[in-house]
Coordinates of C-alpha atoms in Angstrom, one line a residue:
F276 CA -11.7 -17.6 -82.1
L277 CA -13.0 -19.8 -79.3
F278 CA -11.6 -17.3 -76.6
Q279 CA -13.5 -14.5 -78.3
F280 CA -16.7 -16.4 -78.6
H281 CA -16.5 -17.6 -74.9
Y282 CA -15.7 -14.1 -73.7
R283 CA -18.5 -12.5 -75.8
E284 CA -20.9 -15.1 -74.5
A285 CA -19.8 -14.3 -70.8
E286 CA -19.9 -10.6 -71.4
D287 CA -23.5 -10.8 -72.7
S288 CA -24.4 -12.9 -69.6
Y289 CA -22.8 -10.4 -67.2
N290 CA -24.4 -7.4 -68.9
K291 CA -27.8 -9.1 -68.5
M292 CA -27.2 -10.1 -64.8
D293 CA -29.9 -9.2 -62.4
W294 CA -28.3 -9.8 -59.0
D295 CA -31.8 -9.6 -57.3
K296 CA -32.9 -12.5 -59.4
L297 CA -29.9 -14.7 -59.1
G298 CA -30.6 -18.3 -58.3
F299 CA -28.7 -21.6 -58.4
Q300 CA -28.4 -22.0 -62.2
V301 CA -25.4 -22.6 -64.4
I302 CA -23.7 -19.2 -65.1
P303 CA -20.3 -19.5 -66.9
T304 CA -17.8 -16.8 -65.9
D305 CA -14.7 -15.6 -67.6
F306 CA -11.8 -17.8 -66.5
M307 CA -11.1 -21.2 -65.1
Y308 CA -7.7 -22.7 -63.8
I309 CA -5.9 -25.9 -65.0
M310 CA -2.8 -27.5 -63.8
K311 CA -1.7 -31.0 -64.8
S312 CA 0.7 -33.3 -62.9
N313 CA 3.9 -34.4 -64.6
E314 CA 5.8 -37.7 -65.0
E315 CA 7.3 -37.3 -61.6
G316 CA 3.9 -37.1 -60.1
T317 CA 3.9 -33.5 -59.1
F318 CA 2.0 -30.5 -60.2
S319 CA 3.4 -27.4 -61.7
N320 CA 2.9 -24.6 -64.3
G321 CA -0.9 -24.2 -63.8
D322 CA -2.5 -21.5 -65.9
L323 CA -5.7 -19.5 -66.0
V324 CA -7.5 -20.1 -69.3
P325 CA -10.8 -18.7 -70.8
F326 CA -13.7 -20.8 -69.5
G327 CA -14.6 -23.5 -71.9
T328 CA -14.8 -27.1 -72.8
V329 CA -12.1 -29.5 -71.5
Q330 CA -10.6 -32.2 -73.7
I331 CA -10.5 -35.7 -71.9
E332 CA -9.2 -39.0 -73.3
P333 CA -11.7 -41.8 -73.7
H334 CA -9.2 -44.1 -71.8
S335 CA -9.1 -41.8 -68.8
T336 CA -9.6 -43.3 -65.3
V337 CA -12.1 -40.5 -64.4
L338 CA -14.5 -41.6 -67.3
N339 CA -14.0 -45.4 -67.0
Y340 CA -13.5 -45.9 -63.1
G341 CA -14.8 -42.7 -61.5
Q342 CA -11.3 -41.6 -60.1
G343 CA -12.1 -38.1 -59.2
L344 CA -12.8 -35.6 -56.3
F345 CA -14.4 -32.3 -56.0
E346 CA -14.4 -29.5 -53.6
G347 CA -16.9 -26.8 -52.9
M348 CA -16.1 -23.1 -51.7
K349 CA -17.4 -19.7 -51.8
A350 CA -16.0 -16.2 -52.3
Y351 CA -18.0 -13.5 -50.5
R352 CA -18.2 -9.6 -51.1
R353 CA -17.8 -7.6 -48.1
A354 CA -19.8 -4.4 -47.3
D355 CA -16.6 -2.4 -48.2
G356 CA -16.4 -4.1 -51.6
E357 CA -13.5 -6.4 -50.9
V358 CA -13.7 -10.1 -51.6
Q359 CA -12.7 -12.8 -49.4
I360 CA -12.8 -16.7 -49.2
F361 CA -13.4 -19.0 -46.3
R362 CA -10.7 -21.4 -45.0
P363 CA -9.2 -22.6 -48.3
E364 CA -6.3 -24.4 -46.7
Q365 CA -8.8 -26.8 -45.2
N366 CA -10.3 -27.6 -48.5
A367 CA -6.8 -28.1 -49.9
M368 CA -6.0 -30.7 -47.1
R369 CA -9.3 -32.4 -47.5
M370 CA -8.5 -32.9 -51.2
Q371 CA -5.1 -34.3 -50.3
M372 CA -6.8 -36.8 -48.0
G373 CA -9.3 -37.7 -50.8
A374 CA -6.5 -38.0 -53.3
E375 CA -4.6 -40.5 -50.9
R376 CA -7.7 -42.8 -50.7
L377 CA -8.1 -42.6 -54.5
L378 CA -4.4 -43.1 -55.4
M379 CA -4.2 -39.7 -57.1
V380 CA -1.4 -36.9 -56.8
A381 CA -2.7 -33.7 -55.3
P382 CA -1.7 -30.1 -55.5
S383 CA 0.1 -28.9 -52.3
V384 CA -1.8 -26.6 -50.0
E385 CA 0.1 -23.7 -51.2
Q386 CA -0.6 -24.5 -54.9
Y387 CA -4.3 -25.2 -54.1
V388 CA -4.7 -21.8 -52.3
D389 CA -2.9 -19.8 -54.9
A390 CA -4.8 -21.4 -57.7
V391 CA -8.1 -20.6 -55.9
K392 CA -7.0 -17.0 -55.4
Q393 CA -6.0 -16.6 -59.0
V394 CA -9.4 -17.8 -60.4
V395 CA -11.4 -15.7 -58.0
H396 CA -9.4 -12.6 -58.9
A397 CA -9.8 -13.3 -62.6
N398 CA -13.6 -13.6 -62.1
K399 CA -13.9 -11.0 -59.4
R400 CA -16.6 -9.0 -61.3
W401 CA -18.7 -12.1 -60.9
V402 CA -18.8 -12.0 -57.1
P403 CA -22.3 -10.9 -56.4
P404 CA -22.8 -7.6 -54.5
H405 CA -22.7 -7.7 -50.6
G406 CA -25.8 -9.7 -49.4
K407 CA -26.8 -10.8 -52.7
G408 CA -25.1 -14.1 -52.9
A409 CA -21.6 -15.6 -53.5
L410 CA -19.3 -16.8 -56.1
Y411 CA -19.3 -20.6 -55.8
I412 CA -15.9 -22.2 -56.4
R413 CA -15.6 -25.7 -57.7
P414 CA -12.1 -27.3 -57.5
L415 CA -11.9 -30.8 -59.4
L416 CA -9.0 -33.3 -59.3
F417 CA -9.5 -36.3 -61.7
G418 CA -7.5 -39.0 -63.2
S419 CA -6.9 -37.7 -66.9
G420 CA -4.3 -40.2 -67.9
S421 CA -5.1 -43.2 -70.0
V422 CA -5.2 -46.9 -68.9
M423 CA -6.9 -50.1 -70.1
G424 CA -6.8 -52.2 -66.9
I425 CA -8.3 -51.3 -63.6
A426 CA -5.5 -49.0 -62.2
P427 CA -4.9 -45.5 -61.1
A428 CA -4.2 -42.8 -63.8
P429 CA -0.5 -42.1 -64.6
H430 CA -1.3 -38.4 -64.3
C431 CA -4.1 -36.2 -63.0
T432 CA -5.6 -33.0 -63.9
F433 CA -6.6 -30.2 -61.2
L434 CA -9.2 -27.7 -62.5
I435 CA -11.2 -24.9 -60.9
Y436 CA -14.2 -23.0 -62.3
T437 CA -16.6 -20.6 -60.6
N438 CA -20.4 -19.9 -60.8
P439 CA -22.3 -17.0 -59.1
I440 CA -25.2 -18.3 -56.9
S441 CA -27.7 -16.5 -54.8
N442 CA -28.3 -17.0 -51.0
A443 CA -31.1 -19.4 -51.9
Y444 CA -30.0 -22.9 -52.1
K445 CA -31.8 -24.8 -54.9
G446 CA -34.7 -22.3 -54.7
R447 CA -35.0 -22.4 -51.0
H448 CA -34.5 -19.0 -49.4
T449 CA -32.4 -18.5 -46.1
N450 CA -35.6 -17.9 -44.1
S451 CA -37.3 -21.1 -45.1
T452 CA -36.7 -24.6 -43.3
L453 CA -35.9 -28.0 -44.6
S454 CA -38.1 -31.0 -44.5
L455 CA -36.2 -34.3 -44.4
L456 CA -37.2 -37.9 -45.1
I457 CA -35.2 -40.3 -43.0
E458 CA -34.2 -43.2 -45.3
D459 CA -34.2 -46.5 -43.3
T460 CA -33.1 -48.9 -45.9
L461 CA -30.7 -47.7 -48.5
P462 CA -27.4 -46.3 -46.9
R463 CA -25.5 -43.5 -48.3
A464 CA -22.1 -44.8 -47.5
F465 CA -20.6 -48.2 -46.1
P466 CA -17.7 -48.7 -43.9
G467 CA -14.4 -49.1 -45.7
G468 CA -15.9 -47.1 -48.7
T469 CA -15.4 -43.6 -49.7
G470 CA -18.1 -41.8 -47.8
G471 CA -15.6 -39.9 -45.8
V472 CA -14.0 -38.1 -49.0
K473 CA -15.6 -36.0 -51.7
N474 CA -15.4 -38.8 -54.2
I475 CA -17.5 -37.9 -57.3
G476 CA -18.9 -41.5 -57.2
N477 CA -20.6 -40.7 -53.8
Y478 CA -23.5 -38.7 -55.3
A479 CA -25.1 -40.4 -58.3
P480 CA -26.2 -43.4 -56.2
V481 CA -28.4 -41.2 -54.0
F482 CA -30.1 -39.6 -57.0
Q483 CA -33.0 -41.9 -57.2
V484 CA -34.0 -41.8 -53.5
T485 CA -33.6 -38.0 -53.2
K486 CA -35.7 -37.8 -56.4
E487 CA -38.4 -40.0 -55.0
A488 CA -38.3 -38.0 -51.7
K489 CA -38.7 -34.6 -53.6
A490 CA -41.6 -36.0 -55.5
K491 CA -43.4 -36.5 -51.9
G492 CA -42.6 -32.9 -51.0
F493 CA -39.4 -33.4 -49.0
F494 CA -36.4 -31.1 -49.5
D495 CA -33.8 -34.0 -49.0
V496 CA -32.9 -37.3 -47.5
L497 CA -31.3 -38.0 -44.2
F498 CA -29.5 -41.3 -44.2
L499 CA -28.8 -43.9 -41.5
D500 CA -25.8 -46.2 -40.9
A501 CA -25.2 -49.2 -43.3
E502 CA -24.8 -51.8 -40.5
E503 CA -27.6 -51.2 -38.0
H504 CA -29.8 -48.8 -39.8
K505 CA -30.5 -47.0 -36.6
Y506 CA -27.7 -44.2 -36.2
I507 CA -27.9 -40.8 -37.9
E508 CA -25.3 -40.2 -40.5
E509 CA -25.7 -37.3 -42.9
V510 CA -28.0 -35.7 -45.5
S511 CA -27.2 -36.4 -49.3
S512 CA -25.0 -33.3 -49.5
C513 CA -24.4 -31.9 -46.1
N514 CA -23.8 -32.6 -42.5
V515 CA -26.5 -32.6 -39.9
F516 CA -26.7 -31.4 -36.2
M517 CA -29.2 -31.8 -33.4
V518 CA -29.6 -29.4 -30.4
K519 CA -30.9 -30.6 -27.0
G520 CA -30.8 -28.0 -24.3
D521 CA -27.2 -26.7 -24.2
V522 CA -25.8 -29.7 -26.0
I523 CA -25.2 -29.6 -29.8
S524 CA -24.3 -33.0 -31.3
T525 CA -23.2 -34.2 -34.7
S526 CA -22.1 -37.7 -36.0
P527 CA -18.4 -38.5 -35.8
T528 CA -16.4 -38.7 -39.1
L529 CA -15.4 -42.4 -39.0
G530 CA -15.0 -43.0 -42.7
T531 CA -18.7 -42.8 -43.8
I532 CA -19.2 -38.9 -43.1
L533 CA -17.6 -36.2 -44.8
P534 CA -15.4 -34.0 -42.6
G535 CA -17.2 -30.6 -43.6
I536 CA -15.4 -27.4 -43.4
T537 CA -18.5 -25.5 -42.3
R538 CA -19.2 -28.5 -39.8
N539 CA -15.8 -28.1 -38.2
S540 CA -16.2 -24.3 -38.0
I541 CA -19.6 -24.6 -36.4
I542 CA -18.4 -26.9 -33.7
Q543 CA -15.7 -24.2 -32.7
L544 CA -18.2 -21.4 -32.9
A545 CA -20.7 -23.3 -30.8
R546 CA -18.1 -23.9 -28.1
D547 CA -17.1 -20.2 -28.2
L548 CA -20.7 -19.4 -27.3
G549 CA -20.6 -21.7 -24.3
Y550 CA -22.5 -24.7 -25.8
Q551 CA -21.2 -28.2 -25.4
A552 CA -20.6 -29.3 -28.9
E553 CA -19.8 -33.0 -29.3
E554 CA -19.2 -35.6 -32.1
R555 CA -20.8 -38.9 -31.1
K556 CA -23.1 -41.5 -32.5
F557 CA -26.8 -41.0 -31.8
S558 CA -29.8 -43.1 -32.7
V559 CA -32.8 -41.9 -34.9
D560 CA -35.0 -42.2 -31.9
E561 CA -32.9 -39.7 -30.0
F562 CA -32.6 -37.5 -33.0
L563 CA -36.3 -37.3 -33.2
E564 CA -36.5 -35.9 -29.6
A565 CA -34.1 -33.0 -30.4
D566 CA -35.2 -29.4 -29.8
E567 CA -33.6 -28.0 -33.0
V568 CA -31.9 -29.7 -36.1
F569 CA -29.8 -28.0 -38.7
C570 CA -27.6 -28.9 -41.6
T571 CA -24.3 -27.5 -42.5
G572 CA -22.3 -27.3 -45.8
T573 CA -20.8 -25.0 -48.3
A574 CA -23.7 -25.0 -50.6
V575 CA -26.5 -25.1 -48.0
G576 CA -24.7 -22.8 -45.5
I577 CA -26.5 -23.4 -42.1
S578 CA -30.1 -24.3 -42.7
A579 CA -32.7 -25.0 -40.0
V580 CA -34.5 -28.2 -40.2
G581 CA -38.3 -27.8 -39.8
S582 CA -39.3 -31.4 -39.8
A583 CA -38.1 -34.9 -40.2
T584 CA -40.2 -37.8 -41.2
Y585 CA -39.4 -41.4 -40.2
K586 CA -41.6 -44.4 -40.9
N587 CA -44.5 -42.2 -41.8
T588 CA -44.3 -40.2 -38.5
R589 CA -43.5 -36.5 -38.9
V590 CA -41.7 -34.7 -36.2
E591 CA -41.3 -30.8 -35.9
F592 CA -38.4 -29.0 -34.6
K593 CA -38.1 -25.5 -33.1
T594 CA -37.0 -22.8 -35.7
G595 CA -37.0 -19.0 -35.9
A596 CA -35.2 -16.1 -34.4
D597 CA -34.8 -17.3 -30.9
T598 CA -32.9 -20.5 -31.7
V599 CA -29.2 -21.8 -31.4
T600 CA -29.5 -22.3 -35.2
Q601 CA -30.1 -18.7 -35.9
K602 CA -27.3 -17.6 -33.6
L603 CA -24.8 -19.7 -35.3
F604 CA -26.1 -18.8 -38.7
D605 CA -25.5 -15.0 -38.0
M606 CA -22.1 -15.7 -36.5
I607 CA -20.7 -17.6 -39.5
T608 CA -22.6 -15.4 -42.1
G609 CA -21.2 -12.2 -40.4
I610 CA -17.7 -13.8 -40.5
H611 CA -18.1 -14.6 -44.3
T612 CA -19.2 -11.2 -45.2
G613 CA -17.1 -9.0 -43.0
L614 CA -19.9 -7.9 -40.7
L615 CA -18.3 -9.6 -37.7
E616 CA -14.6 -9.7 -36.7
D617 CA -12.7 -12.9 -37.8
N618 CA -11.1 -13.8 -34.5
N619 CA -10.0 -17.3 -35.9
G620 CA -8.2 -16.0 -39.0
W621 CA -10.4 -18.0 -41.3
M622 CA -11.0 -15.5 -44.1
V623 CA -8.5 -14.9 -46.9
K624 CA -8.7 -11.6 -48.8
I625 CA -8.4 -11.5 -52.6
D626 CA -6.1 -8.7 -53.7

């Protein structure tokens, strides 16, 4: 009965879908994937199941102690109708790194990639038409075993669901620029903490400051380091780059900054184009003298930053067609959607 109910609900939603009006809202698809670790601490026997609610024990560590990770990926429809995903093995390895930090068992790279392929194939009809958006893929890993004391879960659950989204991120179209407020008092992450992994607990603490920034008209918040409050780190949910001449710089991943998959790819593409791409610490003062600034991430893609405000001083950056940002955007978007040749072997086709 529940399967029939969820399927009818999804079918109605699909039949009413207007891909030209697709946004960033919740749209349940047909199937999700679930796999649980066994008593030996390994994963096996994962299954596709109808999309629906998940039963979690009240004593689970994810509910009591926030022991959980998530990943973000996208499936793209090519002009020829085929569907492909971007560097899934990198997300698998990043999940393993985060699981090690939070004392969870994680799927192998092969298990992770196979599960992603299965859930995308099962929800293939939900991948938007070429150029209309992407199917967002959300893998979760969390402590589902029950404990009373503060301790890691005896077993974990790996879950993947999908959601179609447009090319507009949170209502922002790809041709619009970001306005950032530089936060100079509240850090996003601390040395020795979990800022370098996709810990579920990293995000709620910045809700308040980002809400206040958006109430003032800013798109998002750019955070500084926790020790000296002078070095650029990252935005609430994406990495940041600055361009000065032929040099493209981004902050190093030293435990407080997430090693983004898009971030890593952009560094390589920039070098392929002949730019000097570097990972180094740079101050907010140097940042404000940049020619261009852009953000990278799975959800945000590559987005030009039009302005940044620091201590009530607003600085504007170059945007538009004739920019390094646009060149990199065109390259990686072309690779994602099959318009450009994938010389790096990044894309994985879904059968």
